[in-house]
Amino acid sequence: MLTDDEKNKIRLEEKYRGEVKKALEKKSVYDRIEGPTKLFQALAIIVGVTLSVLQFKANSANQREEAARDYKKSFYQEQMKVYAEAVSSTAVLSTAEPGGVPYTDAHDQFYQLFWGRMSMFEDKCVEQKMVQFRKLLIKFENKEYSPISFFDSCNNKTNSFDTVDQVTLKFASLQLAHQCRVYTITRWLPVDEQKMYNLDIEQ
């Protein structure tokens, strides 16, 4: 037979256990709601950060591509301008009266291009034609009319000249012009359009 104190103690323990159980049940429900909510928030943050990083990379790549296109465009435009100036100067040197104002001006322009801006833009094949013209010009101005030959590694041919006069300079000027044309056409135009142009250097 239980005493009243023992009965009261048992009732109090059962009441305490009941309250603890209710508290645990409430916490479980809360946890069931809070857990997925926190997980969703974490996933949302991860997705947001990932999308931001991907967008940044895409924008950076697009900006780099656009900058590269702008640089190539400006480079080719300046290159074409310098090529045209070089060809113009060699054309005058091969046709004008030596010692005259047009000849002297073209002479100065050629050497300014040769030692300056052409070195920034010319490809190796155009460079070979510039070097060839300069060597012929030196012989012509020094009145050295002996034969001379050049090996053209771009076209795998040897250019031989029995003497050096303005006719020789005209040929060398044409070769330079044709080499500039070949370079610009093969760089700028699609392959199907290139067929419309004569890409032969030796003319």
C-alpha positions as YAML, in Angstrom:
chain: A
units: angstrom
residues:
- id: 1
  name: MET
  ca: [0.00, 0.00, 0.00]
- id: 2
  name: LEU
  ca: [1.44, 3.36, -1.15]
- id: 3
  name: THR
  ca: [1.53, 6.29, 1.11]
- id: 4
  name: ASP
  ca: [0.07, 9.60, 0.09]
- id: 5
  name: ASP
  ca: [3.56, 11.06, -0.33]
- id: 6
  name: GLU
  ca: [4.56, 8.21, -2.63]
- id: 7
  name: LYS
  ca: [1.36, 8.64, -4.64]
- id: 8
  name: ASN
  ca: [1.99, 12.39, -4.93]
- id: 9
  name: LYS
  ca: [5.55, 11.71, -5.99]
- id: 10
  name: ILE
  ca: [4.38, 9.28, -8.69]
- id: 11
  name: ARG
  ca: [1.79, 11.80, -9.94]
- id: 12
  name: LEU
  ca: [4.36, 14.55, -10.06]
- id: 13
  name: GLU
  ca: [6.81, 12.32, -11.99]
- id: 14
  name: GLU
  ca: [4.11, 11.32, -14.48]
- id: 15
  name: LYS
  ca: [3.10, 14.95, -14.89]
- id: 16
  name: TYR
  ca: [6.74, 15.93, -15.45]
- id: 17
  name: ARG
  ca: [7.22, 13.14, -17.97]
- id: 18
  name: GLY
  ca: [4.05, 14.27, -19.74]
- id: 19
  name: GLU
  ca: [5.26, 17.86, -19.93]
- id: 20
  name: VAL
  ca: [8.66, 16.74, -21.20]
- id: 21
  name: LYS
  ca: [6.99, 14.54, -23.81]
- id: 22
  name: LYS
  ca: [4.81, 17.46, -25.00]
- id: 23
  name: ALA
  ca: [7.81, 19.72, -25.15]
- id: 24
  name: LEU
  ca: [9.69, 17.13, -27.18]
- id: 25
  name: GLU
  ca: [6.75, 16.67, -29.51]
- id: 26
  name: LYS
  ca: [6.50, 20.42, -30.04]
- id: 27
  name: LYS
  ca: [10.23, 20.58, -30.71]
- id: 28
  name: SER
  ca: [10.00, 17.75, -33.20]
- id: 29
  name: VAL
  ca: [7.30, 19.54, -35.17]
- id: 30
  name: TYR
  ca: [9.32, 22.73, -35.14]
- id: 31
  name: ASP
  ca: [12.43, 20.87, -36.16]
- id: 32
  name: ARG
  ca: [10.55, 19.21, -38.99]
- id: 33
  name: ILE
  ca: [9.59, 22.65, -40.28]
- id: 34
  name: GLU
  ca: [12.81, 24.48, -39.46]
- id: 35
  name: GLY
  ca: [15.16, 21.83, -40.91]
- id: 36
  name: PRO
  ca: [13.81, 21.93, -44.49]
- id: 37
  name: THR
  ca: [13.48, 25.72, -44.29]
- id: 38
  name: LYS
  ca: [17.14, 26.12, -43.40]
- id: 39
  name: LEU
  ca: [18.12, 23.60, -46.05]
- id: 40
  name: PHE
  ca: [16.08, 25.48, -48.67]
- id: 41
  name: GLN
  ca: [17.68, 28.76, -47.62]
- id: 42
  name: ALA
  ca: [21.16, 27.23, -47.85]
- id: 43
  name: LEU
  ca: [20.40, 25.78, -51.28]
- id: 44
  name: ALA
  ca: [19.02, 29.13, -52.44]
- id: 45
  name: ILE
  ca: [22.21, 30.86, -51.32]
- id: 46
  name: ILE
  ca: [24.39, 28.25, -53.06]
- id: 47
  name: VAL
  ca: [22.35, 28.47, -56.27]
- id: 48
  name: GLY
  ca: [22.44, 32.28, -56.14]
- id: 49
  name: VAL
  ca: [26.20, 32.39, -55.64]
- id: 50
  name: THR
  ca: [26.77, 29.77, -58.37]
- id: 51
  name: LEU
  ca: [24.61, 31.68, -60.86]
- id: 52
  name: SER
  ca: [26.40, 34.92, -60.01]
- id: 53
  name: VAL
  ca: [29.80, 33.28, -60.57]
- id: 54
  name: LEU
  ca: [28.67, 31.76, -63.87]
- id: 55
  name: GLN
  ca: [27.22, 35.07, -65.03]
- id: 56
  name: PHE
  ca: [30.42, 36.86, -64.08]
- id: 57
  name: LYS
  ca: [32.50, 34.33, -66.01]
- id: 58
  name: ALA
  ca: [30.19, 34.58, -69.03]
- id: 59
  name: ASN
  ca: [30.35, 38.38, -68.96]
- id: 60
  name: SER
  ca: [34.14, 38.31, -68.56]
- id: 61
  name: ALA
  ca: [34.51, 35.87, -71.47]
- id: 62
  name: ASN
  ca: [32.23, 37.99, -73.67]
- id: 63
  name: GLN
  ca: [34.13, 41.13, -72.75]
- id: 64
  name: ARG
  ca: [37.47, 39.44, -73.53]
- id: 65
  name: GLU
  ca: [36.15, 38.20, -76.89]
- id: 66
  name: GLU
  ca: [34.79, 41.63, -77.74]
- id: 67
  name: ALA
  ca: [38.07, 43.29, -76.73]
- id: 68
  name: ALA
  ca: [39.99, 40.77, -78.87]
- id: 69
  name: ARG
  ca: [37.73, 41.48, -81.86]
- id: 70
  name: ASP
  ca: [38.18, 45.23, -81.43]
- id: 71
  name: TYR
  ca: [41.95, 44.83, -81.15]
- id: 72
  name: LYS
  ca: [42.15, 42.65, -84.27]
- id: 73
  name: LYS
  ca: [40.01, 45.10, -86.21]
- id: 74
  name: SER
  ca: [42.13, 48.09, -85.23]
- id: 75
  name: PHE
  ca: [45.34, 46.12, -85.86]
- id: 76
  name: TYR
  ca: [44.28, 45.05, -89.36]
- id: 77
  name: GLN
  ca: [43.12, 48.55, -90.23]
- id: 78
  name: GLU
  ca: [46.44, 50.07, -89.19]
- id: 79
  name: GLN
  ca: [48.32, 47.23, -90.87]
- id: 80
  name: MET
  ca: [46.54, 47.85, -94.17]
- id: 81
  name: LYS
  ca: [47.31, 51.55, -93.90]
- id: 82
  name: VAL
  ca: [51.02, 50.90, -93.31]
- id: 83
  name: TYR
  ca: [51.17, 48.34, -96.13]
- id: 84
  name: ALA
  ca: [49.59, 50.87, -98.50]
- id: 85
  name: GLU
  ca: [52.14, 53.52, -97.50]
- id: 86
  name: ALA
  ca: [55.03, 51.11, -98.06]
- id: 87
  name: VAL
  ca: [53.77, 50.07, -101.49]
- id: 88
  name: SER
  ca: [53.19, 53.71, -102.42]
- id: 89
  name: SER
  ca: [56.76, 54.64, -101.51]
- id: 90
  name: THR
  ca: [58.28, 51.72, -103.47]
- id: 91
  name: ALA
  ca: [56.09, 52.58, -106.48]
- id: 92
  name: VAL
  ca: [57.43, 56.14, -106.50]
- id: 93
  name: LEU
  ca: [61.03, 55.00, -106.03]
- id: 94
  name: SER
  ca: [60.71, 52.67, -109.01]
- id: 95
  name: THR
  ca: [59.15, 55.26, -111.34]
- id: 96
  name: ALA
  ca: [60.20, 58.79, -110.30]
- id: 97
  name: GLU
  ca: [63.34, 60.58, -111.43]
- id: 98
  name: PRO
  ca: [66.13, 59.81, -108.92]
- id: 99
  name: GLY
  ca: [67.09, 62.91, -106.97]
- id: 100
  name: GLY
  ca: [63.80, 64.68, -107.59]
- id: 101
  name: VAL
  ca: [61.46, 65.80, -104.81]
- id: 102
  name: PRO
  ca: [58.96, 62.90, -105.24]
- id: 103
  name: TYR
  ca: [61.81, 60.39, -105.25]
- id: 104
  name: THR
  ca: [63.50, 61.94, -102.20]
- id: 105
  name: ASP
  ca: [60.24, 62.09, -100.26]
- id: 106
  name: ALA
  ca: [59.43, 58.46, -101.14]
- id: 107
  name: HIS
  ca: [62.98, 57.46, -100.17]
- id: 108
  name: ASP
  ca: [62.57, 59.03, -96.74]
- id: 109
  name: GLN
  ca: [59.13, 57.50, -96.27]
- id: 110
  name: PHE
  ca: [60.32, 54.03, -97.24]
- id: 111
  name: TYR
  ca: [63.15, 54.05, -94.73]
- id: 112
  name: GLN
  ca: [60.96, 55.48, -92.00]
- id: 113
  name: LEU
  ca: [58.53, 52.62, -92.56]
- id: 114
  name: PHE
  ca: [61.29, 50.05, -92.95]
- id: 115
  name: TRP
  ca: [62.96, 50.91, -89.66]
- id: 116
  name: GLY
  ca: [59.73, 51.78, -87.85]
- id: 117
  name: ARG
  ca: [56.05, 51.02, -88.27]
- id: 118
  name: MET
  ca: [56.38, 48.20, -90.80]
- id: 119
  name: SER
  ca: [58.30, 46.21, -88.20]
- id: 120
  name: MET
  ca: [55.23, 46.37, -85.98]
- id: 121
  name: PHE
  ca: [52.78, 45.02, -88.54]
- id: 122
  name: GLU
  ca: [54.47, 43.06, -91.34]
- id: 123
  name: ASP
  ca: [54.27, 39.30, -91.47]
- id: 124
  name: LYS
  ca: [57.41, 37.36, -92.40]
- id: 125
  name: CYS
  ca: [56.54, 37.17, -96.12]
- id: 126
  name: VAL
  ca: [55.92, 40.91, -96.46]
- id: 127
  name: GLU
  ca: [59.08, 41.48, -94.44]
- id: 128
  name: GLN
  ca: [61.09, 39.45, -96.99]
- id: 129
  name: LYS
  ca: [59.78, 41.61, -99.83]
- id: 130
  name: MET
  ca: [60.65, 44.79, -97.93]
- id: 131
  name: VAL
  ca: [64.19, 43.54, -97.28]
- id: 132
  name: GLN
  ca: [64.54, 42.52, -100.94]
- id: 133
  name: PHE
  ca: [63.42, 45.95, -102.16]
- id: 134
  name: ARG
  ca: [65.82, 47.71, -99.78]
- id: 135
  name: LYS
  ca: [68.80, 45.66, -100.98]
- id: 136
  name: LEU
  ca: [67.90, 46.36, -104.60]
- id: 137
  name: LEU
  ca: [67.42, 50.05, -103.84]
- id: 138
  name: ILE
  ca: [70.85, 50.26, -102.22]
- id: 139
  name: LYS
  ca: [72.47, 48.66, -105.27]
- id: 140
  name: PHE
  ca: [70.52, 50.94, -107.61]
- id: 141
  name: GLU
  ca: [71.47, 54.13, -105.76]
- id: 142
  name: ASN
  ca: [75.12, 53.03, -105.50]
- id: 143
  name: LYS
  ca: [75.07, 52.21, -109.23]
- id: 144
  name: GLU
  ca: [76.04, 48.60, -108.54]
- id: 145
  name: TYR
  ca: [74.55, 46.80, -111.52]
- id: 146
  name: SER
  ca: [75.94, 43.32, -110.81]
- id: 147
  name: PRO
  ca: [73.56, 40.32, -110.67]
- id: 148
  name: ILE
  ca: [71.82, 39.49, -107.39]
- id: 149
  name: SER
  ca: [69.55, 36.70, -106.18]
- id: 150
  name: PHE
  ca: [67.10, 36.29, -103.32]
- id: 151
  name: PHE
  ca: [65.54, 33.10, -101.99]
- id: 152
  name: ASP
  ca: [61.86, 33.55, -101.17]
- id: 153
  name: SER
  ca: [61.12, 31.06, -98.38]
- id: 154
  name: CYS
  ca: [57.41, 31.91, -98.43]
- id: 155
  name: ASN
  ca: [56.99, 30.86, -102.05]
- id: 156
  name: ASN
  ca: [60.00, 28.51, -102.22]
- id: 157
  name: LYS
  ca: [61.45, 30.37, -105.21]
- id: 158
  name: THR
  ca: [64.64, 32.20, -106.04]
- id: 159
  name: ASN
  ca: [64.39, 35.66, -107.58]
- id: 160
  name: SER
  ca: [67.41, 36.43, -109.74]
- id: 161
  name: PHE
  ca: [68.22, 39.79, -111.33]
- id: 162
  name: ASP
  ca: [70.91, 40.24, -113.99]
- id: 163
  name: THR
  ca: [71.19, 43.93, -113.21]
- id: 164
  name: VAL
  ca: [69.55, 46.51, -110.97]
- id: 165
  name: ASP
  ca: [67.70, 49.43, -112.53]
- id: 166
  name: GLN
  ca: [64.28, 50.99, -112.08]
- id: 167
  name: VAL
  ca: [62.72, 48.16, -114.06]
- id: 168
  name: THR
  ca: [64.09, 45.82, -111.41]
- id: 169
  name: LEU
  ca: [62.69, 48.10, -108.70]
- id: 170
  name: LYS
  ca: [59.28, 48.05, -110.42]
- id: 171
  name: PHE
  ca: [59.23, 44.27, -110.33]
- id: 172
  name: ALA
  ca: [60.24, 44.26, -106.65]
- id: 173
  name: SER
  ca: [57.59, 46.88, -105.87]
- id: 174
  name: LEU
  ca: [54.94, 44.76, -107.58]
- id: 175
  name: GLN
  ca: [56.04, 41.72, -105.62]
- id: 176
  name: LEU
  ca: [55.71, 43.66, -102.38]
- id: 177
  name: ALA
  ca: [52.25, 44.89, -103.38]
- id: 178
  name: HIS
  ca: [51.13, 41.38, -104.36]
- id: 179
  name: GLN
  ca: [52.48, 39.93, -101.10]
- id: 180
  name: CYS
  ca: [50.54, 42.54, -99.11]
- id: 181
  name: ARG
  ca: [47.44, 41.70, -101.14]
- id: 182
  name: VAL
  ca: [47.81, 37.96, -100.54]
- id: 183
  name: TYR
  ca: [48.23, 38.51, -96.82]
- id: 184
  name: THR
  ca: [45.21, 40.78, -96.42]
- id: 185
  name: ILE
  ca: [42.92, 38.66, -98.63]
- id: 186
  name: THR
  ca: [43.80, 35.39, -96.92]
- id: 187
  name: ARG
  ca: [43.35, 36.99, -93.48]
- id: 188
  name: TRP
  ca: [40.19, 38.99, -94.08]
- id: 189
  name: LEU
  ca: [38.09, 37.17, -96.67]
- id: 190
  name: PRO
  ca: [36.31, 33.80, -96.45]
- id: 191
  name: VAL
  ca: [37.86, 31.00, -98.50]
- id: 192
  name: ASP
  ca: [35.05, 31.01, -101.10]
- id: 193
  name: GLU
  ca: [35.62, 34.74, -101.76]
- id: 194
  name: GLN
  ca: [39.41, 34.35, -101.99]
- id: 195
  name: LYS
  ca: [38.94, 32.41, -105.23]
- id: 196
  name: MET
  ca: [37.85, 35.64, -106.92]
- id: 197
  name: TYR
  ca: [41.34, 37.13, -106.53]
- id: 198
  name: ASN
  ca: [44.70, 36.33, -108.07]
- id: 199
  name: LEU
  ca: [46.94, 35.20, -105.24]
- id: 200
  name: ASP
  ca: [50.01, 34.59, -107.39]
- id: 201
  name: ILE
  ca: [53.00, 36.62, -106.27]
- id: 202
  name: GLU
  ca: [55.08, 36.21, -109.42]
- id: 203
  name: GLN
  ca: [53.46, 38.50, -111.98]
...
